[in-house]
Tab-separated table of C-alpha atoms in Angstrom:
chain	number	residue	atom	x	y	z
F	53	MET	CA	0.000	0.000	0.000
F	54	HIS	CA	1.114	3.567	-0.725
F	55	ILE	CA	-0.579	6.105	1.577
F	56	GLY	CA	-0.279	9.849	2.055
F	57	LEU	CA	-0.006	11.290	5.556
F	58	VAL	CA	-0.647	14.960	6.352
F	59	GLY	CA	0.740	16.171	9.690
F	60	LEU	CA	3.977	14.742	11.056
F	61	GLY	CA	3.960	15.895	14.654
F	62	LYS	CA	4.412	13.632	17.682
F	63	MET	CA	1.628	11.277	16.636
F	64	GLY	CA	1.829	11.603	12.864
F	65	GLY	CA	5.581	11.200	12.711
F	66	ASN	CA	5.477	8.000	14.757
F	67	MET	CA	2.577	6.658	12.724
F	68	ARG	CA	4.558	7.189	9.516
F	69	GLU	CA	7.457	5.236	10.995
F	70	ARG	CA	5.241	2.387	12.238
F	71	MET	CA	3.596	1.987	8.834
F	72	ARG	CA	6.971	2.010	7.115
F	73	ARG	CA	8.181	-0.721	9.469
F	74	ALA	CA	5.210	-2.760	8.230
F	75	ASP	CA	6.466	-2.281	4.648
F	76	LEU	CA	3.889	0.293	3.643
F	77	THR	CA	5.043	3.158	1.448
F	78	VAL	CA	4.234	6.450	3.171
F	79	THR	CA	4.589	9.910	1.673
F	80	GLY	CA	4.297	12.515	4.392
F	81	TYR	CA	3.607	16.224	4.199
F	82	ASP	CA	4.101	18.754	6.990
F	83	ARG	CA	4.537	22.509	7.029
F	84	ASN	CA	7.869	21.847	8.711
F	85	PRO	CA	10.219	21.109	5.775
F	86	ASP	CA	12.652	19.307	8.089
F	87	VAL	CA	10.263	16.376	8.497
F	88	SER	CA	8.245	16.577	5.255
F	89	ASP	CA	8.791	14.245	2.309
F	90	VAL	CA	7.269	16.693	-0.193
F	91	ASP	CA	6.933	20.451	-0.343
F	92	SER	CA	3.161	20.745	-0.771
F	93	LEU	CA	-0.143	18.958	-0.342
F	94	SER	CA	-0.603	18.831	-4.099
F	95	ALA	CA	2.802	17.157	-4.473
F	96	LEU	CA	1.744	14.533	-1.940
F	97	VAL	CA	-1.437	13.775	-3.880
F	98	GLU	CA	0.454	13.568	-7.155
F	99	ALA	CA	2.843	11.004	-5.658
F	100	LEU	CA	0.052	8.564	-4.762
F	101	PRO	CA	-1.330	5.783	-6.982
F	102	SER	CA	-5.091	5.468	-7.473
F	103	PRO	CA	-7.240	4.937	-5.582
F	104	LYS	CA	-5.476	7.516	-3.440
F	105	VAL	CA	-5.698	7.333	0.342
F	106	VAL	CA	-4.724	10.418	2.356
F	107	TRP	CA	-4.619	10.236	6.158
F	108	VAL	CA	-4.950	13.609	7.922
F	109	MET	CA	-3.290	14.099	11.344
F	110	VAL	CA	-3.624	17.824	12.042
F	111	PRO	CA	-5.338	19.690	14.917
F	112	ALA	CA	-9.121	19.401	15.075
F	113	GLY	CA	-11.304	22.254	13.932
F	114	ASP	CA	-10.218	24.828	11.378
F	115	ALA	CA	-6.930	23.086	10.512
F	116	THR	CA	-8.649	19.800	9.689
F	117	ARG	CA	-11.537	21.518	7.920
F	118	SER	CA	-9.272	23.537	5.620
F	119	THR	CA	-7.149	20.470	4.840
F	120	VAL	CA	-10.222	18.451	3.870
F	121	GLU	CA	-11.466	21.311	1.719
F	122	GLU	CA	-8.135	21.471	-0.095
F	123	LEU	CA	-8.087	17.712	-0.596
F	124	ALA	CA	-11.606	17.895	-2.054
F	125	GLU	CA	-10.105	19.920	-4.901
F	126	LEU	CA	-7.084	17.647	-5.378
F	127	LEU	CA	-8.580	14.162	-5.130
F	128	GLY	CA	-11.047	12.398	-7.407
F	129	GLU	CA	-13.703	9.723	-7.582
F	130	GLY	CA	-12.864	6.605	-5.627
F	131	ASP	CA	-10.183	8.227	-3.471
F	132	VAL	CA	-10.463	8.265	0.341
F	133	VAL	CA	-9.674	10.802	3.064
F	134	VAL	CA	-9.070	9.557	6.625
F	135	ASP	CA	-9.307	12.009	9.521
F	136	GLY	CA	-7.233	10.499	12.317
F	137	GLY	CA	-7.190	13.596	14.541
F	138	ASN	CA	-9.426	14.377	17.500
F	139	SER	CA	-12.228	15.945	15.493
F	140	ARG	CA	-15.724	16.242	16.876
F	141	TRP	CA	-17.981	13.641	15.304
F	142	THR	CA	-20.377	16.272	14.005
F	143	ASP	CA	-17.518	17.695	11.910
F	144	ASP	CA	-17.180	14.279	10.288
F	145	LEU	CA	-20.696	14.495	8.919
F	146	ALA	CA	-19.926	17.830	7.256
F	147	ASN	CA	-16.592	16.624	5.881
F	148	ALA	CA	-18.125	13.445	4.486
F	149	GLU	CA	-20.898	15.406	2.800
F	150	LEU	CA	-18.392	17.789	1.209
F	151	LEU	CA	-16.267	14.959	-0.176
F	152	ALA	CA	-19.272	12.923	-1.311
F	153	ARG	CA	-20.114	15.636	-3.821
F	154	LYS	CA	-16.856	14.722	-5.566
F	155	LYS	CA	-17.464	10.985	-4.988
F	156	ILE	CA	-14.529	10.899	-2.594
F	157	GLY	CA	-14.837	8.553	0.380
F	158	TYR	CA	-14.371	9.590	3.988
F	159	VAL	CA	-13.343	7.589	7.060
F	160	ASP	CA	-13.082	9.041	10.564
F	161	CYS	CA	-10.644	7.315	12.889
F	162	GLY	CA	-10.169	7.883	16.587
F	163	VAL	CA	-6.572	7.074	17.502
F	164	SER	CA	-5.309	6.302	21.009
F	165	GLY	CA	-1.765	5.453	21.961
F	166	GLY	CA	0.073	8.735	22.274
F	167	VAL	CA	3.847	8.736	22.187
F	168	TRP	CA	3.896	5.014	23.038
F	169	GLY	CA	2.094	4.015	19.857
F	170	LEU	CA	5.203	3.597	17.731
F	171	GLU	CA	6.315	0.578	19.737
F	172	ASN	CA	3.037	-0.628	21.262
F	173	GLY	CA	0.643	0.092	18.429
F	174	TYR	CA	-2.426	2.319	18.369
F	175	ALA	CA	-5.999	1.599	19.392
F	176	LEU	CA	-8.119	2.493	16.371
F	177	MET	CA	-11.845	3.219	16.207
F	178	TYR	CA	-13.017	4.008	12.686
F	179	GLY	CA	-16.301	4.845	11.022
F	180	GLY	CA	-17.347	4.906	7.401
F	181	ASP	CA	-18.579	2.891	4.447
F	182	ALA	CA	-17.196	-0.655	4.313
F	183	ALA	CA	-15.783	-0.125	0.814
F	184	ASP	CA	-13.850	2.946	1.957
F	185	VAL	CA	-12.610	1.183	5.088
F	186	GLU	CA	-11.332	-1.676	2.958
F	187	LYS	CA	-9.085	0.707	1.012
F	188	VAL	CA	-7.512	1.864	4.280
F	189	GLN	CA	-7.333	-1.571	5.948
F	190	PRO	CA	-3.596	-2.205	5.339
F	191	ALA	CA	-2.837	0.998	7.257
F	192	PHE	CA	-5.151	-0.026	10.104
F	193	ASP	CA	-3.459	-3.428	10.259
F	194	ALA	CA	-0.015	-1.819	10.404
F	195	LEU	CA	-0.920	0.679	13.115
F	196	LYS	CA	-2.926	-1.484	15.521
F	197	PRO	CA	-1.261	-3.515	18.327
F	198	HIS	CA	0.184	-6.818	17.182
F	199	GLU	CA	1.515	-8.476	20.295
F	200	THR	CA	-1.750	-9.051	22.201
F	201	ASP	CA	-3.842	-12.097	21.387
F	202	GLU	CA	-2.541	-12.160	17.825
F	203	GLY	CA	-3.829	-8.652	17.267
F	204	GLN	CA	-7.521	-9.434	17.617
F	205	PHE	CA	-8.029	-6.394	19.854
F	206	GLY	CA	-7.105	-2.749	19.423
F	207	ALA	CA	-9.017	-1.936	16.245
F	208	VAL	CA	-12.712	-1.775	15.401
F	209	HIS	CA	-14.954	-0.672	12.554
F	210	ALA	CA	-17.315	1.108	14.929
F	211	GLY	CA	-20.053	1.995	12.422
F	212	LYS	CA	-20.968	4.677	9.930
F	213	VAL	CA	-19.229	8.017	9.457
F	214	GLY	CA	-18.834	9.720	12.840
F	215	ALA	CA	-18.826	6.482	14.825
F	216	GLY	CA	-15.042	6.405	15.108
F	217	HIS	CA	-14.646	9.855	16.616
F	218	PHE	CA	-17.760	9.436	18.770
F	219	SER	CA	-16.249	6.247	20.214
F	220	LYS	CA	-12.928	7.995	20.811
F	221	MET	CA	-14.764	10.879	22.477
F	222	VAL	CA	-16.406	8.512	24.967
F	223	HIS	CA	-13.062	6.727	25.425
F	224	ASN	CA	-11.471	10.018	26.450
F	225	GLY	CA	-14.374	10.869	28.749
F	226	ILE	CA	-13.831	7.567	30.550
F	227	GLU	CA	-10.127	8.375	30.675
F	228	TYR	CA	-10.905	11.669	32.440
F	229	ALA	CA	-12.877	9.859	35.137
F	230	MET	CA	-10.274	7.120	35.631
F	231	MET	CA	-7.425	9.609	35.978
F	232	GLN	CA	-9.428	11.666	38.467
F	233	ALA	CA	-10.161	8.586	40.584
F	234	TYR	CA	-6.492	7.591	40.695
F	235	ALA	CA	-5.509	11.180	41.507
F	236	GLU	CA	-7.996	11.487	44.364
F	237	GLY	CA	-6.916	8.137	45.790
F	238	TRP	CA	-3.267	9.200	45.636
F	239	GLU	CA	-4.005	12.478	47.420
F	240	LEU	CA	-5.954	10.722	50.179
F	241	LEU	CA	-3.215	8.149	50.764
F	242	GLU	CA	-0.620	10.922	50.935
F	243	LYS	CA	-2.758	12.981	53.317
F	244	VAL	CA	-3.135	10.460	56.121
F	245	ASP	CA	-0.257	9.846	58.538
F	246	LEU	CA	-0.632	6.100	58.205
F	247	VAL	CA	0.715	4.793	54.877
F	248	ASP	CA	4.515	4.726	54.766
F	249	ASN	CA	5.040	4.493	51.011
F	250	VAL	CA	2.178	5.516	48.762
F	251	THR	CA	4.119	4.828	45.563
F	252	GLU	CA	4.677	1.219	46.611
F	253	VAL	CA	0.970	0.837	47.389
F	254	PHE	CA	0.142	1.992	43.880
F	255	ARG	CA	2.844	-0.275	42.457
F	256	SER	CA	1.317	-3.278	44.260
F	257	TRP	CA	-1.977	-2.612	42.499
F	258	ARG	CA	-0.394	-3.205	39.083
F	259	GLN	CA	-0.857	-6.958	39.452
F	260	GLY	CA	-3.853	-8.968	40.619
F	261	THR	CA	-6.255	-6.104	41.334
F	262	VAL	CA	-9.391	-5.092	39.463
F	263	ILE	CA	-8.158	-1.499	39.124
F	264	ARG	CA	-4.914	-2.329	37.331
F	265	SER	CA	-4.519	-0.439	34.057
F	266	TRP	CA	-2.027	1.255	31.794
F	267	LEU	CA	-2.946	4.583	33.398
F	268	LEU	CA	-1.961	3.134	36.769
F	269	ASP	CA	1.346	1.972	35.267
F	270	LEU	CA	2.004	5.478	33.958
F	271	LEU	CA	1.181	7.069	37.324
F	272	VAL	CA	3.665	4.785	39.060
F	273	GLU	CA	6.308	5.722	36.488
F	274	ALA	CA	5.585	9.406	37.149
F	275	LEU	CA	5.902	8.876	40.910
F	276	ASP	CA	9.194	7.052	40.421
F	277	ALA	CA	10.508	9.950	38.347
F	278	GLU	CA	9.202	12.659	40.701
F	279	PRO	CA	8.583	11.285	44.218
F	280	GLY	CA	5.586	13.048	45.686
F	281	LEU	CA	5.188	14.769	42.311
F	282	GLU	CA	7.300	17.616	43.624
F	283	GLY	CA	7.669	20.490	41.204
F	284	ILE	CA	4.565	19.555	39.197
F	285	ARG	CA	1.864	22.208	39.275
F	286	GLY	CA	-1.667	20.981	39.892
F	287	TYR	CA	-2.977	22.344	36.607
F	288	ALA	CA	-4.679	20.253	33.935
F	289	GLU	CA	-6.048	21.311	30.560
F	290	ASP	CA	-8.844	19.546	28.726
F	291	SER	CA	-8.513	18.709	25.059
F	292	GLY	CA	-12.206	18.924	24.174
F	293	GLU	CA	-13.401	15.332	24.208
F	294	GLY	CA	-14.391	15.487	27.869
F	295	ARG	CA	-16.623	18.489	27.226
F	296	TRP	CA	-18.123	16.860	24.147
F	297	THR	CA	-18.865	13.673	26.098
F	298	VAL	CA	-20.734	15.628	28.770
F	299	GLU	CA	-22.630	17.559	26.095
F	300	ALA	CA	-23.573	14.316	24.319
F	301	GLY	CA	-24.794	12.886	27.617
F	302	ILE	CA	-27.031	15.911	28.122
F	303	GLU	CA	-28.318	15.716	24.555
F	304	HIS	CA	-29.229	12.037	24.901
F	305	ALA	CA	-30.358	12.189	28.568
F	306	VAL	CA	-27.540	9.882	29.692
F	307	ALA	CA	-26.174	10.748	33.128
F	308	THR	CA	-22.365	11.062	33.188
F	309	PRO	CA	-21.652	12.227	36.771
F	310	ALA	CA	-18.140	10.762	37.064
F	311	ILE	CA	-16.973	12.155	33.735
F	312	THR	CA	-18.609	15.521	34.436
F	313	ALA	CA	-17.013	15.794	37.870
F	314	ALA	CA	-13.601	14.950	36.391
F	315	LEU	CA	-14.020	17.662	33.769
F	316	TYR	CA	-15.030	20.238	36.349
F	317	ALA	CA	-12.057	19.274	38.513
F	318	ARG	CA	-9.804	20.303	35.644
F	319	PHE	CA	-11.512	23.676	35.484
F	320	VAL	CA	-10.898	24.176	39.210
F	321	SER	CA	-7.236	23.196	38.785
F	322	ARG	CA	-6.622	26.284	36.681
F	323	GLN	CA	-7.461	28.674	39.475
F	324	ASP	CA	-4.766	29.504	42.004
F	325	ASP	CA	-7.469	30.742	44.367
F	326	SER	CA	-10.898	29.555	43.280
F	327	PRO	CA	-13.511	32.333	43.381
F	328	ALA	CA	-16.235	29.717	43.766
F	329	MET	CA	-14.523	28.217	46.804
F	330	LYS	CA	-14.278	31.698	48.300
F	331	ALA	CA	-18.047	31.975	48.018
F	332	VAL	CA	-18.521	28.501	49.519
F	333	ALA	CA	-16.247	29.391	52.451
F	334	ALA	CA	-18.156	32.636	53.012
F	335	MET	CA	-21.546	30.892	53.009
F	336	ARG	CA	-20.333	28.169	55.389
F	337	ASN	CA	-19.160	30.891	57.753
F	338	GLN	CA	-22.478	32.726	57.545
F	339	PHE	CA	-24.773	29.793	58.242
F	340	GLY	CA	-22.566	27.781	60.560
F	341	GLY	CA	-19.767	29.952	61.830
F	342	HIS	CA	-17.226	27.705	60.100
F	343	ALA	CA	-13.705	29.104	60.093
F	344	MET	CA	-12.491	30.912	57.003
F	345	GLN	CA	-8.893	31.403	55.942
F	346	THR	CA	-8.110	34.978	55.014
F	347	VAL	CA	-5.112	36.603	53.408
F	348	PRO	CA	-2.860	38.189	56.059
F	349	PRO	CA	-2.649	42.000	55.806
F	350	LYS	CA	0.716	43.625	55.243
F	351	GLY	CA	2.737	43.737	58.430
F	352	GLY	CA	0.909	41.074	60.378
F	353	ASP	CA	-0.962	37.780	60.468
F	354	VAL	CA	-4.657	37.100	60.749
F	355	GLU	CA	-5.942	34.132	62.625
F	356	ALA	CA	-8.037	31.667	60.631
F	357	GLY	CA	-11.687	32.583	60.891
F	358	GLU	CA	-11.198	36.328	61.490
F	359	SER	CA	-13.744	37.392	58.908
F	360	GLY	CA	-15.876	40.109	60.419
F	361	GLN	CA	-18.267	37.526	61.838
F	362	GLY	CA	-16.146	36.797	64.879
F	363	ARG	CA	-13.509	34.160	65.391
F	364	PRO	CA	-14.592	30.532	65.130
F	365	GLU	CA	-14.277	29.946	68.853
F	366	GLU	CA	-16.630	32.900	69.408
F	367	ALA	CA	-19.118	31.509	66.916
F	368	GLY	CA	-18.885	28.129	68.620
F	369	ALA	CA	-19.557	29.728	72.024
F	370	ALA	CA	-22.566	31.524	70.591
F	371	ARG	CA	-23.950	28.271	69.253
F	372	GLN	CA	-23.482	26.550	72.578
F	373	ALA	CA	-25.320	29.406	74.297
F	374	GLY	CA	-28.090	29.349	71.706
F	375	VAL	CA	-27.514	32.985	70.826
F	376	GLY	CA	-28.437	34.134	67.318
F	377	THR	CA	-28.391	30.661	65.722
F	378	GLU	CA	-30.767	28.438	63.813
F	379	SER	CA	-30.701	24.654	63.976
F	380	GLU	CA	-27.241	23.170	63.282
F	381	PRO	CA	-26.702	22.820	59.506
F	382	SER	CA	-26.035	19.362	58.084
F	383	GLU	CA	-23.231	20.570	55.801
F	384	SER	CA	-19.817	20.596	57.473
């Protein structure tokens, strides 16, 4: 097979190498001339035999959309475009419709594997017409994992156009929730003065437990490299799929509380001093006299709870005396 590949970044570059190791001919194009095999998208298309297959690995959104539009003018009947980026599945429907006017096929492919995919293979979820998928199959076979159960897992024709990226979207939503659960468990184990070596506890879970996973393996590797995760800021971006999963759940009336909570936790991580938590602290102080932490003024310290409502011990004394209080709130 001779395939064209657009976008040779961390993922695309490794995918080109993995396909070449499987004896596929790959012509790659990237705006970076240091890694590109040709100097233009048109030159890439010209280098391919018919039916031409062009795999796109560029950022989702405008970059993918403009690339597909350009390919619509360069390719012809019977050719196929594969979008292997993290596009939203609704974009696939528009891209497929655009290409169909020129009788060009379209396959959307969710790709998981990250920087480890070159050696371990990539999990592939693809959607599209069976005839179009068949034209891309040698590339799928080269990219998917080979060493597990004779390669029977790791790749799936998920359904019609959009099914691949929708499946990858849900995959990433699940990933959000799993990472958040591991992270919360790690924080709790570190917090208590009881467990001597949290990293070793996590390492023990890598065999024989129901929560073992590749994510757990990666967390242990991170803890080995940076004990206690010192020097790592508690800030996490979201790439889009988590939001889209939550939105899809709302649209289809499917509750996704774990995924939603994990997404919101990432939002909170980006705030050095969460305004929302300030409001929560203020309300807890108002209804229950709970202590608040305030920023010390210049030249001196302020005791926790000194908030204009009296110190916490004063509020506690008032409650005990029954002065100015309602029934004890259940929130603590």
